């Protein structure tokens, strides 16, 4: 079995599901997810090899005959497959994680999509390829918020950015930047969103793509969310949490906090978010105005 071994399962059950009691551990350990959100569903015929390492958020809808597989029994238990809120996964999709696969919010997978964060070794001639050591992605796979992957696409050891479209029957083996359209085998970027022009540009070749990416680094965001504040760190924290739950770490948007010399922990609250999000700017007046 590709599942995490029995010892790891027992540790998980003791820590997170002790309320089930000893008599019920064996019969329940194969169906308890790390997390399963409100208003989420999975269709008939699914296979989940390690539910205790699988997280499914709120409002996630998964169709029939899907497979969520976790490999490498000796790895630390964590959320190895993480499916964020509001994702849609079509029929017969396969997600295979040897390290970790993360789907951001509002990711949509059409039917027959296969995502895997490893490739099989093959250099031991004479040995079955399926039995050889796998080659892992450095940090697993991340599929960015709002990306749509059309039918029959294979993603192997490659990250895909936010707001992308991967056209049907493509094979993605290289990273795809934010806000791009890609297709082919191997998949190549065909369209690129220029936020200064507000247009989708045709990408001629790899050199052209690199030029556009360099230009994007210096482009200004299309929207700045300004937050003036003074001694209201509790509400600032709630405000920032609500904003970043919607925009995330996206260079299209910028959050600017203007602090009128607060004496509470406003600076520490902003620092907490700035360690996670690069699109946050902070200015504190030297004295109250």
PDB file of N, CA and C in Angstrom, residues 8-90:
ATOM      1  N   UNK A   8       2.468   5.239  12.197  1.00  0.00           N
ATOM      2  CA  UNK A   8       2.145   6.656  12.009  1.00  0.00           C
ATOM      3  C   UNK A   8       0.654   6.892  12.149  1.00  0.00           C
ATOM      4  N   UNK A   9      -0.141   5.950  11.653  1.00  0.00           N
ATOM      5  CA  UNK A   9      -1.594   6.079  11.772  1.00  0.00           C
ATOM      6  C   UNK A   9      -2.007   6.081  13.244  1.00  0.00           C
ATOM      7  N   UNK A  10      -1.400   5.188  14.030  1.00  0.00           N
ATOM      8  CA  UNK A  10      -1.754   5.097  15.442  1.00  0.00           C
ATOM      9  C   UNK A  10      -1.398   6.389  16.180  1.00  0.00           C
ATOM     10  N   UNK A  11      -0.226   6.956  15.855  1.00  0.00           N
ATOM     11  CA  UNK A  11       0.177   8.220  16.478  1.00  0.00           C
ATOM     12  C   UNK A  11      -0.830   9.313  16.139  1.00  0.00           C
ATOM     13  N   UNK A  12      -1.211   9.368  14.856  1.00  0.00           N
ATOM     14  CA  UNK A  12      -2.179  10.373  14.417  1.00  0.00           C
ATOM     15  C   UNK A  12      -3.502  10.210  15.158  1.00  0.00           C
ATOM     16  N   UNK A  13      -3.981   8.968  15.236  1.00  0.00           N
ATOM     17  CA  UNK A  13      -5.270   8.727  15.869  1.00  0.00           C
ATOM     18  C   UNK A  13      -5.237   9.075  17.359  1.00  0.00           C
ATOM     19  N   UNK A  14      -4.124   8.746  18.022  1.00  0.00           N
ATOM     20  CA  UNK A  14      -4.024   9.040  19.450  1.00  0.00           C
ATOM     21  C   UNK A  14      -4.036  10.542  19.711  1.00  0.00           C
ATOM     22  N   UNK A  15      -3.389  11.310  18.794  1.00  0.00           N
ATOM     23  CA  UNK A  15      -3.278  12.749  19.023  1.00  0.00           C
ATOM     24  C   UNK A  15      -4.541  13.495  18.624  1.00  0.00           C
ATOM     25  N   UNK A  16      -5.141  13.086  17.505  1.00  0.00           N
ATOM     26  CA  UNK A  16      -6.238  13.875  16.950  1.00  0.00           C
ATOM     27  C   UNK A  16      -7.609  13.207  17.055  1.00  0.00           C
ATOM     28  N   UNK A  17      -7.659  11.915  17.382  1.00  0.00           N
ATOM     29  CA  UNK A  17      -8.958  11.233  17.392  1.00  0.00           C
ATOM     30  C   UNK A  17      -9.076  10.256  18.556  1.00  0.00           C
ATOM     31  N   UNK A  18      -8.507  10.638  19.699  1.00  0.00           N
ATOM     32  CA  UNK A  18      -8.571   9.752  20.861  1.00  0.00           C
ATOM     33  C   UNK A  18     -10.003   9.527  21.330  1.00  0.00           C
ATOM     34  N   UNK A  19     -10.892  10.466  20.964  1.00  0.00           N
ATOM     35  CA  UNK A  19     -12.288  10.338  21.382  1.00  0.00           C
ATOM     36  C   UNK A  19     -12.969   9.104  20.776  1.00  0.00           C
ATOM     37  N   UNK A  20     -12.357   8.516  19.731  1.00  0.00           N
ATOM     38  CA  UNK A  20     -12.966   7.342  19.110  1.00  0.00           C
ATOM     39  C   UNK A  20     -12.820   6.099  19.979  1.00  0.00           C
ATOM     40  N   UNK A  21     -11.791   6.090  20.840  1.00  0.00           N
ATOM     41  CA  UNK A  21     -11.604   4.942  21.729  1.00  0.00           C
ATOM     42  C   UNK A  21     -10.841   3.808  21.055  1.00  0.00           C
ATOM     43  N   UNK A  22     -10.208   2.973  21.869  1.00  0.00           N
ATOM     44  CA  UNK A  22      -9.373   1.887  21.355  1.00  0.00           C
ATOM     45  C   UNK A  22     -10.146   0.918  20.468  1.00  0.00           C
ATOM     46  N   UNK A  23     -11.378   0.620  20.842  1.00  0.00           N
ATOM     47  CA  UNK A  23     -12.129  -0.399  20.107  1.00  0.00           C
ATOM     48  C   UNK A  23     -12.477   0.039  18.695  1.00  0.00           C
ATOM     49  N   UNK A  24     -12.422   1.365  18.440  1.00  0.00           N
ATOM     50  CA  UNK A  24     -12.877   1.848  17.142  1.00  0.00           C
ATOM     51  C   UNK A  24     -11.741   2.368  16.272  1.00  0.00           C
ATOM     52  N   UNK A  25     -10.510   2.341  16.779  1.00  0.00           N
ATOM     53  CA  UNK A  25      -9.390   2.914  16.035  1.00  0.00           C
ATOM     54  C   UNK A  25      -9.202   2.215  14.698  1.00  0.00           C
ATOM     55  N   UNK A  26      -9.161   0.899  14.687  1.00  0.00           N
ATOM     56  CA  UNK A  26      -8.844   0.172  13.464  1.00  0.00           C
ATOM     57  C   UNK A  26      -9.864   0.407  12.373  1.00  0.00           C
ATOM     58  N   UNK A  27     -11.125   0.537  12.725  1.00  0.00           N
ATOM     59  CA  UNK A  27     -12.150   0.683  11.700  1.00  0.00           C
ATOM     60  C   UNK A  27     -12.308   2.125  11.231  1.00  0.00           C
ATOM     61  N   UNK A  28     -11.803   3.103  12.002  1.00  0.00           N
ATOM     62  CA  UNK A  28     -11.982   4.496  11.626  1.00  0.00           C
ATOM     63  C   UNK A  28     -10.716   5.147  11.073  1.00  0.00           C
ATOM     64  N   UNK A  29      -9.562   4.533  11.273  1.00  0.00           N
ATOM     65  CA  UNK A  29      -8.336   5.208  10.908  1.00  0.00           C
ATOM     66  C   UNK A  29      -8.191   5.381   9.395  1.00  0.00           C
ATOM     67  N   UNK A  30      -8.932   4.644   8.597  1.00  0.00           N
ATOM     68  CA  UNK A  30      -8.818   4.766   7.157  1.00  0.00           C
ATOM     69  C   UNK A  30      -9.764   5.804   6.561  1.00  0.00           C
ATOM     70  N   UNK A  31     -10.544   6.496   7.362  1.00  0.00           N
ATOM     71  CA  UNK A  31     -11.525   7.425   6.803  1.00  0.00           C
ATOM     72  C   UNK A  31     -11.510   8.778   7.498  1.00  0.00           C
ATOM     73  N   UNK A  32     -10.491   9.067   8.328  1.00  0.00           N
ATOM     74  CA  UNK A  32     -10.453  10.332   9.045  1.00  0.00           C
ATOM     75  C   UNK A  32      -9.464  11.273   8.360  1.00  0.00           C
ATOM     76  N   UNK A  33      -9.970  12.382   7.810  1.00  0.00           N
ATOM     77  CA  UNK A  33      -9.118  13.357   7.136  1.00  0.00           C
ATOM     78  C   UNK A  33      -8.431  14.268   8.143  1.00  0.00           C
ATOM     79  N   UNK A  34      -7.294  14.832   7.721  1.00  0.00           N
ATOM     80  CA  UNK A  34      -6.631  15.853   8.541  1.00  0.00           C
ATOM     81  C   UNK A  34      -7.596  17.012   8.755  1.00  0.00           C
ATOM     82  N   UNK A  35      -8.327  17.363   7.722  1.00  0.00           N
ATOM     83  CA  UNK A  35      -9.367  18.376   7.823  1.00  0.00           C
ATOM     84  C   UNK A  35     -10.324  18.233   6.662  1.00  0.00           C
ATOM     85  N   UNK A  36     -11.602  18.456   6.921  1.00  0.00           N
ATOM     86  CA  UNK A  36     -12.619  18.368   5.871  1.00  0.00           C
ATOM     87  C   UNK A  36     -13.627  19.472   6.144  1.00  0.00           C
ATOM     88  N   UNK A  37     -13.655  20.500   5.263  1.00  0.00           N
ATOM     89  CA  UNK A  37     -14.383  21.721   5.540  1.00  0.00           C
ATOM     90  C   UNK A  37     -15.885  21.632   5.353  1.00  0.00           C
ATOM     91  N   UNK A  38     -16.536  22.714   5.709  1.00  0.00           N
ATOM     92  CA  UNK A  38     -17.994  22.820   5.592  1.00  0.00           C
ATOM     93  C   UNK A  38     -18.411  22.852   4.127  1.00  0.00           C
ATOM     94  N   UNK A  39     -19.534  22.225   3.837  1.00  0.00           N
ATOM     95  CA  UNK A  39     -20.146  22.244   2.512  1.00  0.00           C
ATOM     96  C   UNK A  39     -19.221  21.664   1.447  1.00  0.00           C
ATOM     97  N   UNK A  40     -18.370  20.725   1.814  1.00  0.00           N
ATOM     98  CA  UNK A  40     -17.497  20.051   0.854  1.00  0.00           C
ATOM     99  C   UNK A  40     -18.003  18.638   0.599  1.00  0.00           C
ATOM    100  N   UNK A  41     -17.640  18.086  -0.560  1.00  0.00           N
ATOM    101  CA  UNK A  41     -18.167  16.764  -0.911  1.00  0.00           C
ATOM    102  C   UNK A  41     -17.209  16.037  -1.848  1.00  0.00           C
ATOM    103  N   UNK A  42     -17.267  14.695  -1.797  1.00  0.00           N
ATOM    104  CA  UNK A  42     -16.528  13.826  -2.719  1.00  0.00           C
ATOM    105  C   UNK A  42     -17.519  12.838  -3.314  1.00  0.00           C
ATOM    106  N   UNK A  43     -17.469  12.658  -4.628  1.00  0.00           N
ATOM    107  CA  UNK A  43     -18.370  11.732  -5.303  1.00  0.00           C
ATOM    108  C   UNK A  43     -18.003  10.281  -5.053  1.00  0.00           C
ATOM    109  N   UNK A  44     -18.752   9.374  -5.644  1.00  0.00           N
ATOM    110  CA  UNK A  44     -18.560   7.942  -5.448  1.00  0.00           C
ATOM    111  C   UNK A  44     -17.254   7.457  -6.090  1.00  0.00           C
ATOM    112  N   UNK A  45     -16.761   6.353  -5.579  1.00  0.00           N
ATOM    113  CA  UNK A  45     -15.631   5.673  -6.198  1.00  0.00           C
ATOM    114  C   UNK A  45     -14.286   6.308  -5.957  1.00  0.00           C
ATOM    115  N   UNK A  46     -14.148   7.087  -4.886  1.00  0.00           N
ATOM    116  CA  UNK A  46     -12.864   7.746  -4.635  1.00  0.00           C
ATOM    117  C   UNK A  46     -11.898   6.814  -3.913  1.00  0.00           C
ATOM    118  N   UNK A  47     -10.585   7.118  -4.055  1.00  0.00           N
ATOM    119  CA  UNK A  47      -9.544   6.414  -3.311  1.00  0.00           C
ATOM    120  C   UNK A  47      -8.652   7.464  -2.654  1.00  0.00           C
ATOM    121  N   UNK A  48      -8.541   7.419  -1.332  1.00  0.00           N
ATOM    122  CA  UNK A  48      -7.676   8.320  -0.580  1.00  0.00           C
ATOM    123  C   UNK A  48      -6.732   7.451   0.231  1.00  0.00           C
ATOM    124  N   UNK A  49      -5.462   7.407  -0.147  1.00  0.00           N
ATOM    125  CA  UNK A  49      -4.545   6.447   0.474  1.00  0.00           C
ATOM    126  C   UNK A  49      -4.193   6.825   1.909  1.00  0.00           C
ATOM    127  N   UNK A  50      -4.109   8.132   2.194  1.00  0.00           N
ATOM    128  CA  UNK A  50      -3.733   8.588   3.539  1.00  0.00           C
ATOM    129  C   UNK A  50      -4.575   9.791   3.915  1.00  0.00           C
ATOM    130  N   UNK A  51      -5.813   9.553   4.329  1.00  0.00           N
ATOM    131  CA  UNK A  51      -6.676  10.690   4.658  1.00  0.00           C
ATOM    132  C   UNK A  51      -6.132  11.551   5.785  1.00  0.00           C
ATOM    133  N   UNK A  52      -5.380  10.950   6.721  1.00  0.00           N
ATOM    134  CA  UNK A  52      -4.849  11.722   7.839  1.00  0.00           C
ATOM    135  C   UNK A  52      -3.797  12.728   7.398  1.00  0.00           C
ATOM    136  N   UNK A  53      -3.291  12.611   6.154  1.00  0.00           N
ATOM    137  CA  UNK A  53      -2.339  13.574   5.599  1.00  0.00           C
ATOM    138  C   UNK A  53      -2.968  14.413   4.498  1.00  0.00           C
ATOM    139  N   UNK A  54      -4.296  14.413   4.432  1.00  0.00           N
ATOM    140  CA  UNK A  54      -5.031  15.106   3.372  1.00  0.00           C
ATOM    141  C   UNK A  54      -5.961  16.148   3.984  1.00  0.00           C
ATOM    142  N   UNK A  55      -5.836  17.375   3.523  1.00  0.00           N
ATOM    143  CA  UNK A  55      -6.685  18.469   4.009  1.00  0.00           C
ATOM    144  C   UNK A  55      -7.577  18.952   2.876  1.00  0.00           C
ATOM    145  N   UNK A  56      -8.871  19.073   3.154  1.00  0.00           N
ATOM    146  CA  UNK A  56      -9.843  19.586   2.194  1.00  0.00           C
ATOM    147  C   UNK A  56     -10.583  20.741   2.853  1.00  0.00           C
ATOM    148  N   UNK A  57     -10.567  21.900   2.208  1.00  0.00           N
ATOM    149  CA  UNK A  57     -11.139  23.106   2.797  1.00  0.00           C
ATOM    150  C   UNK A  57     -12.641  23.199   2.642  1.00  0.00           C
ATOM    151  N   UNK A  58     -13.157  24.402   2.819  1.00  0.00           N
ATOM    152  CA  UNK A  58     -14.593  24.659   2.728  1.00  0.00           C
ATOM    153  C   UNK A  58     -15.042  24.792   1.275  1.00  0.00           C
ATOM    154  N   UNK A  59     -16.279  24.371   1.006  1.00  0.00           N
ATOM    155  CA  UNK A  59     -16.890  24.541  -0.310  1.00  0.00           C
ATOM    156  C   UNK A  59     -16.059  23.919  -1.430  1.00  0.00           C
ATOM    157  N   UNK A  60     -15.450  22.787  -1.134  1.00  0.00           N
ATOM    158  CA  UNK A  60     -14.685  22.036  -2.142  1.00  0.00           C
ATOM    159  C   UNK A  60     -15.591  20.942  -2.699  1.00  0.00           C
ATOM    160  N   UNK A  61     -15.661  20.858  -4.017  1.00  0.00           N
ATOM    161  CA  UNK A  61     -16.531  19.866  -4.651  1.00  0.00           C
ATOM    162  C   UNK A  61     -15.693  18.977  -5.576  1.00  0.00           C
ATOM    163  N   UNK A  62     -15.635  17.705  -5.221  1.00  0.00           N
ATOM    164  CA  UNK A  62     -14.817  16.724  -5.924  1.00  0.00           C
ATOM    165  C   UNK A  62     -15.745  15.696  -6.565  1.00  0.00           C
ATOM    166  N   UNK A  63     -15.566  15.465  -7.851  1.00  0.00           N
ATOM    167  CA  UNK A  63     -16.436  14.558  -8.578  1.00  0.00           C
ATOM    168  C   UNK A  63     -16.045  13.092  -8.352  1.00  0.00           C
ATOM    169  N   UNK A  64     -16.523  12.197  -9.182  1.00  0.00           N
ATOM    170  CA  UNK A  64     -16.405  10.759  -8.943  1.00  0.00           C
ATOM    171  C   UNK A  64     -15.070  10.176  -9.421  1.00  0.00           C
ATOM    172  N   UNK A  65     -14.716   9.042  -8.788  1.00  0.00           N
ATOM    173  CA  UNK A  65     -13.583   8.213  -9.213  1.00  0.00           C
ATOM    174  C   UNK A  65     -12.251   8.958  -9.180  1.00  0.00           C
ATOM    175  N   UNK A  66     -12.062   9.789  -8.166  1.00  0.00           N
ATOM    176  CA  UNK A  66     -10.790  10.498  -8.037  1.00  0.00           C
ATOM    177  C   UNK A  66      -9.853   9.686  -7.139  1.00  0.00           C
ATOM    178  N   UNK A  67      -8.563  10.019  -7.212  1.00  0.00           N
ATOM    179  CA  UNK A  67      -7.561   9.342  -6.391  1.00  0.00           C
ATOM    180  C   UNK A  67      -6.631  10.386  -5.776  1.00  0.00           C
ATOM    181  N   UNK A  68      -6.522  10.360  -4.441  1.00  0.00           N
ATOM    182  CA  UNK A  68      -5.594  11.226  -3.707  1.00  0.00           C
ATOM    183  C   UNK A  68      -4.581  10.314  -3.037  1.00  0.00           C
ATOM    184  N   UNK A  69      -3.347  10.339  -3.527  1.00  0.00           N
ATOM    185  CA  UNK A  69      -2.338   9.368  -3.104  1.00  0.00           C
ATOM    186  C   UNK A  69      -1.177  10.064  -2.405  1.00  0.00           C
ATOM    187  N   UNK A  70      -0.743   9.496  -1.295  1.00  0.00           N
ATOM    188  CA  UNK A  70       0.419   9.993  -0.557  1.00  0.00           C
ATOM    189  C   UNK A  70       1.446   8.882  -0.480  1.00  0.00           C
ATOM    190  N   UNK A  71       2.701   9.201  -0.874  1.00  0.00           N
ATOM    191  CA  UNK A  71       3.783   8.232  -0.860  1.00  0.00           C
ATOM    192  C   UNK A  71       4.817   8.597   0.205  1.00  0.00           C
ATOM    193  N   UNK A  72       5.813   7.752   0.362  1.00  0.00           N
ATOM    194  CA  UNK A  72       6.926   7.940   1.308  1.00  0.00           C
ATOM    195  C   UNK A  72       6.446   7.798   2.747  1.00  0.00           C
ATOM    196  N   UNK A  73       6.424   6.584   3.217  1.00  0.00           N
ATOM    197  CA  UNK A  73       5.920   6.272   4.547  1.00  0.00           C
ATOM    198  C   UNK A  73       6.746   6.901   5.663  1.00  0.00           C
ATOM    199  N   UNK A  74       8.038   7.154   5.406  1.00  0.00           N
ATOM    200  CA  UNK A  74       8.923   7.589   6.481  1.00  0.00           C
ATOM    201  C   UNK A  74       8.883   9.106   6.695  1.00  0.00           C
ATOM    202  N   UNK A  75       8.086   9.831   5.946  1.00  0.00           N
ATOM    203  CA  UNK A  75       8.047  11.283   6.104  1.00  0.00           C
ATOM    204  C   UNK A  75       7.120  11.687   7.249  1.00  0.00           C
ATOM    205  N   UNK A  76       7.421  12.849   7.822  1.00  0.00           N
ATOM    206  CA  UNK A  76       6.625  13.367   8.934  1.00  0.00           C
ATOM    207  C   UNK A  76       5.181  13.581   8.497  1.00  0.00           C
ATOM    208  N   UNK A  77       4.242  13.233   9.338  1.00  0.00           N
ATOM    209  CA  UNK A  77       2.827  13.471   9.022  1.00  0.00           C
ATOM    210  C   UNK A  77       2.565  14.975   9.000  1.00  0.00           C
ATOM    211  N   UNK A  78       1.972  15.417   7.941  1.00  0.00           N
ATOM    212  CA  UNK A  78       1.559  16.809   7.802  1.00  0.00           C
ATOM    213  C   UNK A  78       0.477  16.847   6.733  1.00  0.00           C
ATOM    214  N   UNK A  79       0.093  18.016   6.341  1.00  0.00           N
ATOM    215  CA  UNK A  79      -0.921  18.148   5.296  1.00  0.00           C
ATOM    216  C   UNK A  79      -0.228  17.970   3.941  1.00  0.00           C
ATOM    217  N   UNK A  80      -0.090  16.736   3.531  1.00  0.00           N
ATOM    218  CA  UNK A  80       0.688  16.416   2.330  1.00  0.00           C
ATOM    219  C   UNK A  80      -0.068  16.750   1.049  1.00  0.00           C
ATOM    220  N   UNK A  81      -1.379  16.596   1.087  1.00  0.00           N
ATOM    221  CA  UNK A  81      -2.249  17.101   0.016  1.00  0.00           C
ATOM    222  C   UNK A  81      -3.147  18.151   0.645  1.00  0.00           C
ATOM    223  N   UNK A  82      -3.047  19.380   0.156  1.00  0.00           N
ATOM    224  CA  UNK A  82      -3.790  20.497   0.736  1.00  0.00           C
ATOM    225  C   UNK A  82      -4.653  21.110  -0.359  1.00  0.00           C
ATOM    226  N   UNK A  83      -5.958  20.981  -0.202  1.00  0.00           N
ATOM    227  CA  UNK A  83      -6.910  21.514  -1.175  1.00  0.00           C
ATOM    228  C   UNK A  83      -7.649  22.662  -0.501  1.00  0.00           C
ATOM    229  N   UNK A  84      -7.393  23.884  -0.949  1.00  0.00           N
ATOM    230  CA  UNK A  84      -7.938  25.077  -0.294  1.00  0.00           C
ATOM    231  C   UNK A  84      -9.424  25.262  -0.591  1.00  0.00           C
ATOM    232  N   UNK A  85      -9.994  26.278   0.029  1.00  0.00           N
ATOM    233  CA  UNK A  85     -11.425  26.561  -0.101  1.00  0.00           C
ATOM    234  C   UNK A  85     -11.836  26.788  -1.554  1.00  0.00           C
ATOM    235  N   UNK A  86     -13.055  26.378  -1.863  1.00  0.00           N
ATOM    236  CA  UNK A  86     -13.723  26.706  -3.124  1.00  0.00           C
ATOM    237  C   UNK A  86     -13.060  26.095  -4.358  1.00  0.00           C
ATOM    238  N   UNK A  87     -12.373  24.986  -4.190  1.00  0.00           N
ATOM    239  CA  UNK A  87     -11.794  24.292  -5.340  1.00  0.00           C
ATOM    240  C   UNK A  87     -12.832  23.360  -5.984  1.00  0.00           C
ATOM    241  N   UNK A  88     -12.651  23.108  -7.280  1.00  0.00           N
ATOM    242  CA  UNK A  88     -13.500  22.189  -8.036  1.00  0.00           C
ATOM    243  C   UNK A  88     -12.596  21.167  -8.710  1.00  0.00           C
ATOM    244  N   UNK A  89     -12.871  19.876  -8.475  1.00  0.00           N
ATOM    245  CA  UNK A  89     -12.039  18.811  -9.038  1.00  0.00           C
ATOM    246  C   UNK A  89     -12.935  17.857  -9.808  1.00  0.00           C
ATOM    247  N   UNK A  90     -12.593  17.621 -11.075  1.00  0.00           N
ATOM    248  CA  UNK A  90     -13.440  16.839 -11.959  1.00  0.00           C
ATOM    249  C   UNK A  90     -13.287  15.341 -11.791  1.00  0.00           C
TER     250      UNK A  90
END
